[in-house]
Coordinates of C-alpha atoms and ligand atoms in Angstrom, one line a residue:
X1 CA -20.3 -20.9 11.6
X2 CA -18.0 -17.9 11.2
X3 CA -14.5 -18.6 9.9
X4 CA -13.0 -16.3 12.5
X5 CA -13.9 -16.7 16.1
X6 CA -10.8 -15.1 17.7
X7 CA -8.3 -12.4 16.7
X8 CA -5.1 -11.3 18.4
X9 CA -4.0 -7.7 17.8
X10 CA -0.4 -6.9 18.4
X11 CA 0.0 -3.1 19.1
X12 CA -2.2 -0.6 20.9
X13 CA -1.7 2.4 18.6
X14 CA -4.4 3.9 16.5
X15 CA -4.6 0.9 14.1
X16 CA -4.7 -1.8 16.9
X17 CA -7.3 0.0 19.1
X18 CA -9.5 0.9 16.1
X19 CA -9.3 -2.7 14.9
X20 CA -10.3 -4.0 18.3
X21 CA -13.4 -1.8 18.4
X22 CA -14.5 -2.5 14.9
X23 CA -14.0 -6.3 14.9
X24 CA -15.7 -6.8 18.2
X25 CA -18.6 -4.5 17.3
X26 CA -19.3 -5.3 13.7
X27 CA -17.9 -8.8 13.2
X28 CA -18.8 -10.2 16.7
X29 CA -15.3 -11.6 17.0
X30 CA -13.5 -12.1 20.3
X31 CA -10.5 -9.8 20.3
X32 CA -7.4 -9.5 22.6
X33 CA -4.8 -6.7 22.3
X34 CA -1.1 -7.1 23.3
X35 CA 1.1 -3.9 23.6
X36 CA 4.8 -3.7 24.0
X37 CA 4.9 -0.7 26.3
X38 CA 4.0 -0.6 30.0
X39 CA 1.3 1.9 29.4
X40 CA -0.3 3.9 26.5
X41 CA 2.3 5.8 24.7
X42 CA 2.6 9.5 25.6
X43 CA 5.0 10.1 22.8
X44 CA 4.3 12.4 19.8
X45 CA 2.9 15.8 19.3
X46 CA -0.2 16.7 17.4
X47 CA -1.5 14.9 14.3
X48 CA -3.7 16.0 11.4
X49 CA -6.7 13.8 10.5
X50 CA -8.4 14.7 7.2
X51 CA -12.1 14.2 6.5
X52 CA -11.6 10.6 5.2
X53 CA -10.2 9.6 8.6
X54 CA -12.4 11.9 10.8
X55 CA -15.5 10.2 9.3
X56 CA -14.2 6.8 10.5
X57 CA -13.4 8.1 14.0
X58 CA -17.1 9.1 14.1
X59 CA -18.2 5.6 13.0
X60 CA -16.0 4.2 15.8
X61 CA -17.9 6.4 18.3
X62 CA -15.0 8.6 19.4
X63 CA -15.6 11.8 17.3
X64 CA -17.5 13.7 20.0
X65 CA -14.8 13.4 22.8
X66 CA -12.1 14.3 20.2
X67 CA -14.0 17.4 19.1
X68 CA -13.7 18.7 22.6
X69 CA -9.9 18.2 22.6
X70 CA -9.0 19.1 19.1
X71 CA -8.9 21.9 16.6
X72 CA -11.0 22.0 13.5
X73 CA -10.1 25.4 12.0
X74 CA -9.7 24.8 8.3
X75 CA -7.2 27.1 6.8
X76 CA -3.6 26.7 5.9
X77 CA -1.5 29.9 5.6
X78 CA 1.9 30.1 4.0
X79 CA 4.2 33.0 5.1
X80 CA 7.1 34.2 3.0
X81 CA 10.6 34.5 4.3
X82 CA 9.9 38.2 4.9
X83 CA 7.1 37.3 7.2
X84 CA 4.3 38.4 4.8
X85 CA 1.4 36.2 4.0
X86 CA 1.9 34.5 0.6
X87 CA -1.5 33.0 0.6
X88 CA -4.2 31.2 2.5
X89 CA -5.8 27.9 1.5
X90 CA -9.1 26.5 2.7
X91 CA -10.1 23.5 0.7
X92 CA -11.6 21.9 3.8
X93 CA -14.8 24.0 4.1
X94 CA -15.9 22.6 0.6
X95 CA -15.2 19.0 1.7
X96 CA -17.0 19.6 5.0
X97 CA -20.0 20.9 3.1
X98 CA -20.1 17.7 1.0
X99 CA -19.4 15.1 3.7
X100 CA -20.1 16.8 7.1
X101 CA -16.5 16.2 8.1
X102 CA -13.6 18.6 7.9
X103 CA -10.2 18.3 9.3
X104 CA -8.9 17.8 12.8
X105 CA -5.6 18.5 14.5
X106 CA -5.3 16.8 17.8
X107 CA -2.7 15.7 20.3
X108 CA -1.7 12.1 19.7
X109 CA -2.3 11.4 23.4
X110 CA -5.9 12.6 23.2
X111 CA -6.7 10.3 20.3
X112 CA -5.0 7.3 22.0
X113 CA -6.8 8.0 25.3
X114 CA -10.2 8.3 23.6
X115 CA -9.7 5.0 21.7
X116 CA -8.3 3.1 24.7
X117 CA -11.2 4.3 27.0
X118 CA -13.7 3.0 24.5
X119 CA -11.9 -0.3 24.0
X120 CA -11.8 -0.8 27.8
X121 CA -15.4 0.2 28.2
X122 CA -16.3 -2.5 25.6
X123 CA -14.6 -5.0 27.8
X124 CA -11.8 -5.8 25.3
X125 CA -8.7 -7.1 27.1
X126 CA -5.5 -5.0 26.5
X127 CA -2.3 -6.5 27.9
X128 CA 0.6 -4.1 28.3
X129 CA 4.3 -4.9 28.7
X130 CA 4.1 -7.8 26.2
X131 CA 7.1 -8.3 23.9
X132 CA 6.4 -10.6 21.0
X133 CA 9.3 -13.1 20.5
X134 CA 7.9 -15.8 18.3
X135 CA 5.1 -16.3 15.8
X136 CA 4.1 -19.9 14.9
X137 CA 1.5 -20.2 12.1
X138 CA -0.4 -23.3 11.0
X139 CA -2.4 -22.3 7.9
X140 CA -5.0 -25.0 8.8
X141 CA -5.6 -24.3 12.5
X142 CA -4.3 -20.9 13.7
X143 CA -1.4 -18.7 14.7
X144 CA 0.3 -18.7 18.1
X145 CA 2.1 -15.7 19.5
X146 CA 4.7 -16.2 22.2
X147 CA 5.8 -13.3 24.5
X148 CA 9.1 -12.7 26.3
X149 CA 7.4 -13.5 29.7
X150 CA 6.8 -17.1 28.4
X151 CA 3.0 -16.6 27.9
X152 CA 1.4 -17.4 24.6
X153 CA -1.9 -17.1 22.9
X154 CA -3.5 -18.6 19.8
X155 CA -6.1 -17.2 17.4
X156 CA -7.6 -17.8 14.0
X157 CA -6.2 -14.5 12.8
X158 CA -3.4 -12.1 14.0
X159 CA -3.3 -8.4 13.1
X160 CA 0.2 -6.9 13.2
X161 CA -0.7 -3.3 14.2
X162 CA 2.8 -2.8 15.8
X163 CA 4.1 0.1 13.7
X164 CA 7.0 0.7 11.4
X165 CA 9.3 -1.6 13.3
X166 CA 6.7 -4.3 13.5
X167 CA 7.7 -7.5 15.2
X168 CA 5.0 -9.4 13.4
X169 CA 6.6 -8.4 10.1
X170 CA 10.2 -8.9 11.2
X171 CA 9.6 -12.3 12.9
X172 CA 7.2 -13.7 10.4
X173 CA 5.4 -11.9 7.6
X174 CA 8.3 -10.2 5.8
X175 CA 11.6 -10.5 7.7
X176 CA 13.7 -9.1 4.8
X177 CA 11.9 -5.7 4.6
X178 CA 13.6 -2.9 6.5
X179 CA 12.5 0.7 6.9
X180 CA 14.5 3.3 4.9
X181 CA 15.4 6.8 5.9
X182 CA 13.6 9.5 4.0
X183 CA 16.4 12.0 4.3
X184 CA 14.1 14.3 6.4
X185 CA 14.1 14.7 10.1
X186 CA 11.5 16.5 12.3
X187 CA 11.9 18.4 15.5
X188 CA 8.8 19.5 17.5
X189 CA 7.1 20.3 20.7
X190 CA 3.9 21.6 22.2
X191 CA 3.9 24.9 24.1
X192 CA 1.2 26.8 25.9
X193 CA 0.8 30.1 24.0
X194 CA -2.1 32.5 24.7
X195 CA -3.0 33.3 21.1
X196 CA -6.1 33.4 18.8
X197 CA -4.0 32.0 15.9
X198 CA -6.2 29.6 13.8
X199 CA -5.2 27.0 11.3
X200 CA -1.8 25.7 10.1
X201 CA 0.9 28.3 9.4
X202 CA 4.0 27.3 7.5
X203 CA 7.2 29.1 6.4
X204 CA 9.8 27.7 4.1
X205 CA 13.3 28.8 5.0
X206 CA 16.6 28.0 3.3
X207 CA 17.3 25.3 5.9
X208 CA 13.9 23.7 6.2
X209 CA 10.2 24.5 6.9
X210 CA 8.8 25.7 10.2
X211 CA 5.0 25.3 11.0
X212 CA 2.8 26.1 13.9
X213 CA -0.7 24.9 14.5
X214 CA -3.1 25.0 17.5
X215 CA -3.8 21.6 19.0
X216 CA -7.2 22.7 20.4
X217 CA -9.8 25.4 19.7
X218 CA -10.4 25.8 23.4
X219 CA -9.0 29.3 24.1
X220 CA -8.4 28.6 27.8
X221 CA -6.2 25.7 27.0
X222 CA -4.6 27.1 23.9
X223 CA -1.4 25.1 23.0
X224 CA 0.6 25.4 19.9
X225 CA 2.3 22.5 18.2
X226 CA 5.3 23.7 16.2
X227 CA 7.5 21.5 14.1
X228 CA 10.7 22.0 12.0
X229 CA 11.2 19.7 9.0
X230 CA 14.6 19.7 7.4
X231 CA 17.0 17.6 5.5
X232 CA 19.6 15.8 7.7
X233 CA 22.0 13.1 6.3
X234 CA 21.9 9.7 7.8
X235 CA 24.7 9.2 10.4
X236 CA 27.8 7.7 8.9
X237 CA 28.0 4.9 11.5
X238 CA 28.0 1.1 11.1
X239 CA 25.0 0.9 13.6
X240 CA 22.5 3.5 12.4
X241 CA 20.5 3.3 15.6
X242 CA 23.6 4.2 17.7
X243 CA 24.4 7.0 15.2
X244 CA 20.9 8.5 15.5
X245 CA 20.9 8.2 19.3
X246 CA 24.1 10.2 19.4
X247 CA 22.7 12.7 16.8
X248 CA 19.4 13.0 18.7
X249 CA 21.3 13.9 21.9
X250 CA 23.1 16.7 20.1
X251 CA 20.0 18.0 18.5
X252 CA 18.0 18.0 21.7
X253 CA 20.8 19.7 23.7
X254 CA 21.3 22.4 21.1
X255 CA 17.8 22.9 19.9
X256 CA 17.4 26.5 21.0
X257 CA 20.5 27.6 19.0
X258 CA 19.4 25.5 15.9
X259 CA 15.9 27.0 15.9
X260 CA 17.0 30.6 16.6
X261 CA 19.4 30.3 13.7
X262 CA 16.7 29.1 11.3
X263 CA 14.0 31.5 12.5
X264 CA 16.4 34.5 12.3
X265 CA 15.9 34.2 8.5
X266 CA 12.2 35.0 8.9
X267 CA 11.3 38.7 9.0
X268 CA 8.5 40.9 10.3
X269 CA 6.1 40.3 13.1
X270 CA 5.6 36.7 12.0
X271 CA 9.3 36.0 12.6
X272 CA 9.1 37.6 16.1
X273 CA 6.0 35.5 16.8
X274 CA 7.8 32.3 15.9
X275 CA 10.8 33.3 17.9
X276 CA 8.5 33.8 20.9
X277 CA 6.8 30.4 20.4
X278 CA 10.0 28.4 20.2
X279 CA 11.6 30.2 23.1
X280 CA 8.8 28.8 25.3
X281 CA 9.9 25.2 24.4
X282 CA 11.7 23.5 27.2
X283 CA 12.5 20.4 25.4
X284 CA 11.9 18.9 22.0
X285 CA 11.2 15.6 20.2
X286 CA 13.6 14.7 17.4
X287 CA 12.5 12.1 14.8
X288 CA 14.4 10.9 11.8
X289 CA 11.5 10.1 9.4
X290 CA 11.7 6.5 8.2
X291 CA 9.3 4.9 5.7
X292 CA 8.7 1.4 4.3
X293 CA 9.6 0.5 0.7
X294 CA 6.5 -0.4 -1.3
X295 CA 7.7 -3.9 -2.2
X296 CA 6.8 -5.5 1.2
X297 CA 4.6 -8.5 1.8
X298 CA 1.4 -7.7 3.8
X299 CA 0.0 -11.0 4.8
X300 CA 0.4 -14.8 5.2
X301 CA -2.4 -17.3 5.6
X302 CA -3.4 -16.1 9.1
X303 CA -1.4 -12.9 9.8
X304 CA -2.0 -9.5 8.3
X305 CA -0.2 -6.2 8.7
X306 CA -2.3 -3.1 9.3
X307 CA -1.3 0.6 9.4
X308 CA 2.3 1.6 9.7
X309 CA 3.4 -2.1 10.1
X310 CA 2.5 -2.6 6.4
X311 CA 3.0 0.8 4.8
X312 CA 4.6 3.5 7.0
X313 CA 4.9 6.6 4.9
X314 CA 6.4 10.0 5.5
X315 CA 4.0 12.3 7.5
X316 CA 3.9 15.1 4.9
X317 CA 0.3 14.4 3.7
X318 CA -1.0 13.8 7.3
X319 CA -2.7 10.5 6.2
X320 CA -0.9 7.9 8.4
X321 CA -3.6 7.4 11.0
X322 CA -6.4 7.7 8.4
X323 CA -4.8 5.0 6.2
X324 CA -4.7 2.7 9.3
X325 CA -8.4 3.4 10.0
X326 CA -9.3 2.7 6.3
X327 CA -7.4 -0.6 6.6
X328 CA -9.4 -1.6 9.6
X329 CA -12.8 -0.7 8.1
X330 CA -12.0 -2.6 4.9
X331 CA -10.7 -5.7 6.7
X332 CA -13.8 -5.8 8.9
X333 CA -16.1 -5.8 5.8
X334 CA -14.0 -8.4 4.0
X335 CA -14.1 -10.7 7.1
X336 CA -17.9 -10.7 6.9
X337 CA -17.7 -12.5 3.5
X338 CA -18.1 -15.8 5.2
X339 CA -18.2 -17.9 2.0
X340 CA -14.7 -16.7 0.9
X341 CA -11.5 -18.4 2.2
X342 CA -9.6 -16.2 4.7
X343 CA -6.6 -16.0 2.5
X344 CA -8.7 -14.7 -0.4
X345 CA -10.0 -12.0 1.8
X346 CA -6.5 -11.0 2.8
X347 CA -5.4 -10.9 -0.8
X348 CA -8.4 -8.8 -1.7
X349 CA -7.6 -6.4 1.2
X350 CA -4.1 -5.9 -0.2
X351 CA -5.3 -5.5 -3.8
X352 CA -7.8 -2.7 -2.8
X353 CA -5.5 -0.9 -0.4
X354 CA -2.1 -0.8 -2.3
X355 CA -2.9 1.8 -5.0
X356 CA -4.3 4.3 -2.6
X357 CA -1.5 3.9 -0.1
X358 CA 1.2 4.1 -2.8
X359 CA -0.3 7.3 -4.1
X360 CA -0.3 9.0 -0.7
X361 CA 3.2 7.7 0.0
X362 CA 4.5 9.3 -3.2
X363 CA 2.7 12.6 -2.5
X364 CA 4.2 12.6 1.0
X365 CA 7.7 12.1 -0.3
X366 CA 7.2 15.0 -2.8
X367 CA 5.9 17.3 -0.1
X368 CA 8.9 16.3 2.1
X369 CA 11.2 17.4 -0.6
X370 CA 10.0 21.0 -0.3
X371 CA 11.8 21.1 3.1
X372 CA 15.3 20.4 1.6
X373 CA 18.0 23.1 1.9
X374 CA 17.8 25.9 -0.7
X375 CA 20.1 28.6 -1.9
X376 CA 18.8 32.3 -2.4
X377 CA 17.8 31.7 -6.0
X378 CA 15.9 28.5 -5.2
X379 CA 14.2 30.3 -2.3
X380 CA 13.1 33.1 -4.6
X381 CA 11.9 30.7 -7.3
X382 CA 9.9 28.7 -4.7
X383 CA 8.2 31.7 -3.2
X384 CA 7.3 33.0 -6.6
X385 CA 5.9 29.6 -7.5
X386 CA 3.8 29.5 -4.4
X387 CA 2.5 33.0 -5.0
X388 CA 1.5 32.0 -8.5
X389 CA 0.0 28.8 -7.2
X390 CA -2.2 30.7 -4.7
X391 CA -3.3 33.0 -7.5
X392 CA -4.2 30.0 -9.7
X393 CA -6.2 28.6 -6.8
X394 CA -8.4 31.6 -6.9
X395 CA -9.2 30.8 -10.5
X396 CA -9.5 27.0 -10.1
X397 CA -10.1 25.6 -6.7
X398 CA -9.5 22.1 -8.0
X399 CA -5.8 22.5 -7.7
X400 CA -4.6 22.0 -4.2
X401 CA -1.1 21.4 -2.9
X402 CA -0.9 17.9 -4.3
X403 CA -4.1 17.1 -2.5
X404 CA -6.9 15.9 -4.7
X405 CA -10.4 16.6 -3.3
X406 CA -11.6 13.1 -4.2
X407 CA -8.9 11.6 -2.0
X408 CA -10.5 13.2 1.1
X409 CA -14.1 12.6 0.0
X410 CA -13.2 8.9 -0.3
X411 CA -15.3 6.6 1.9
X412 CA -13.7 3.1 2.4
X413 CA -17.2 1.7 3.3
X414 CA -18.4 2.6 -0.2
X415 CA -15.6 0.6 -2.0
X416 CA -17.0 -2.3 -4.0
X417 CA -15.8 -5.6 -2.5
X418 CA -18.0 -8.1 -4.4
Ligands
LIG1 C1 7.0 13.1 13.0 C2 5.7 12.4 12.6 C3 4.5 13.1 12.3 C4 3.3 12.5 12.0 N1 2.2 13.3 11.7 C5 1.1 12.6 11.3 C6 -0.1 13.4 11.0 O1 -0.1 14.6 11.1 N2 -1.2 12.7 10.7 C7 -1.2 11.3 10.6 O2 -2.3 10.8 10.3 N3 -0.1 10.6 10.8 C8 1.0 11.2 11.2 N4 2.1 10.5 11.5 C9 2.1 9.0 11.3 C10 1.2 8.3 12.3 O3 1.8 8.6 13.6 C11 1.2 6.9 12.0 O4 0.9 6.6 10.7 C12 0.2 6.2 13.0 O5 0.5 6.4 14.3 C13 0.2 4.7 12.6 O6 -0.6 4.0 13.6 P1 -0.3 2.5 13.9 O7 -1.2 2.1 14.9 O8 -0.2 1.7 12.6 O9 1.2 2.5 14.5 P2 1.8 3.2 15.7 O10 1.2 4.4 16.0 O11 3.3 3.2 15.5 O12 1.5 2.2 16.9 C14 2.1 0.9 17.0 C15 1.9 0.4 18.5 O13 2.5 -0.9 18.5 C16 3.3 -1.0 19.7 N5 4.3 -2.0 19.4 C17 5.5 -1.8 18.7 N6 6.2 -3.0 18.7 C18 5.4 -3.9 19.3 C19 5.6 -5.3 19.7 N7 6.7 -5.9 19.3 N8 4.7 -5.9 20.4 C20 3.5 -5.2 20.8 N9 3.3 -3.9 20.5 C21 4.2 -3.3 19.8 C22 3.8 0.4 19.9 O14 4.2 0.6 21.2 C23 2.6 1.2 19.5 O15 1.7 1.4 20.6 C24 3.3 11.1 11.9 C25 4.5 10.3 12.2 C26 5.6 11.0 12.5 C27 6.9 10.1 12.8

């Protein structure tokens, strides 16, 4: 008899929806998903999914619909502050040649819609508008989730897939752990721009970095996702949430002036193009980037945190969704080891996942630091360093923006679990 007959999943983001599909399909477990929002979230811009994550989306059966909605152009181009091209990097074609999978940039809504459609087509129940208020766990029998509408549900195992501010973590698994501000904030939007621009294009200014990237390769529906990443101090208020809300209002109200001020530094036709792109933005999203400290607890006897709920990292390596997918695939394999006690499986899950997660989290923090404010000398040194770096890349293609090729070739299904 299987040790796990029923799983409750809290959160219908990428982690929760992927877990629902995998556990029902591969582990033959009955799954129910509970989501806080009234409907699938339409927040967020476009996200990058590298080969290690794209491969898993294919195994979930959603790669084909995503290919129609996303962009797979491989190159990353860095422009100098004068608007000239400092260099162009394409490490993705090599990875694609080895794995069959490259890189995808896609609107977050497209990925959520594709996963949710598949979950619903598989008959997995997803309950929206469910706010978790209590977790009651009995190591011997099961875990019971109680929601604010008075309903409750019990399962053998609960997956907390409820993001960086996870209620499963705060109410039960690790109430002491709080997200910390990275020092970096992001402003972004998606705008329709008829252009044949391909790949990611980034420019580092003295006040932060500006990047633009197509969200789709479909020329008729060409939209560009642009984002500004810069250092902003945490509000000096007793209640940080109130402070950020006040700051967000100011940023959103004054975004055109802020952007024009930053883009004015960038010269040439590239500067004019960026000016044109951001002038088409009617509104923007503003996110202070938070992350979770590494010391957190990931599981109890019958509850385990997956994805951002366990290990939210800064977005500057584009691995957040892929780390959530890898978590799901590993957990699914471990839950098939029916002779091992459940808690041993959860312990092994954490032992295997932690080193990889911590490595990406530290790469992301380093990359984020490139967007801190710089004086003229620091700007010149940085641009010279990048130019030299692109030159070195021509000599040795192994060196790659803090990205190691083996990290993207990694296949979680090949990791030894015996
Ligand atoms: C500015 C920015 C840019 C990013 N760029 C990238 C990128 O390029 N590539 C990439 O891979 N990642 C990126 N990320 C990170 C990525 O978005 C996350 O790593 C990913 O969404 C994590 O998925 P998740 O399912 O674990 O959590 P989430 O996506 O946060 O989903 C959690 C879900 O749980 C729900 N929920 C929350 N609380 C409760 C509750 N109490 N009860 C029930 N449901 C609840 C939420 O409504 C949500 O639906 C970026 C993040 C930010 C902030």
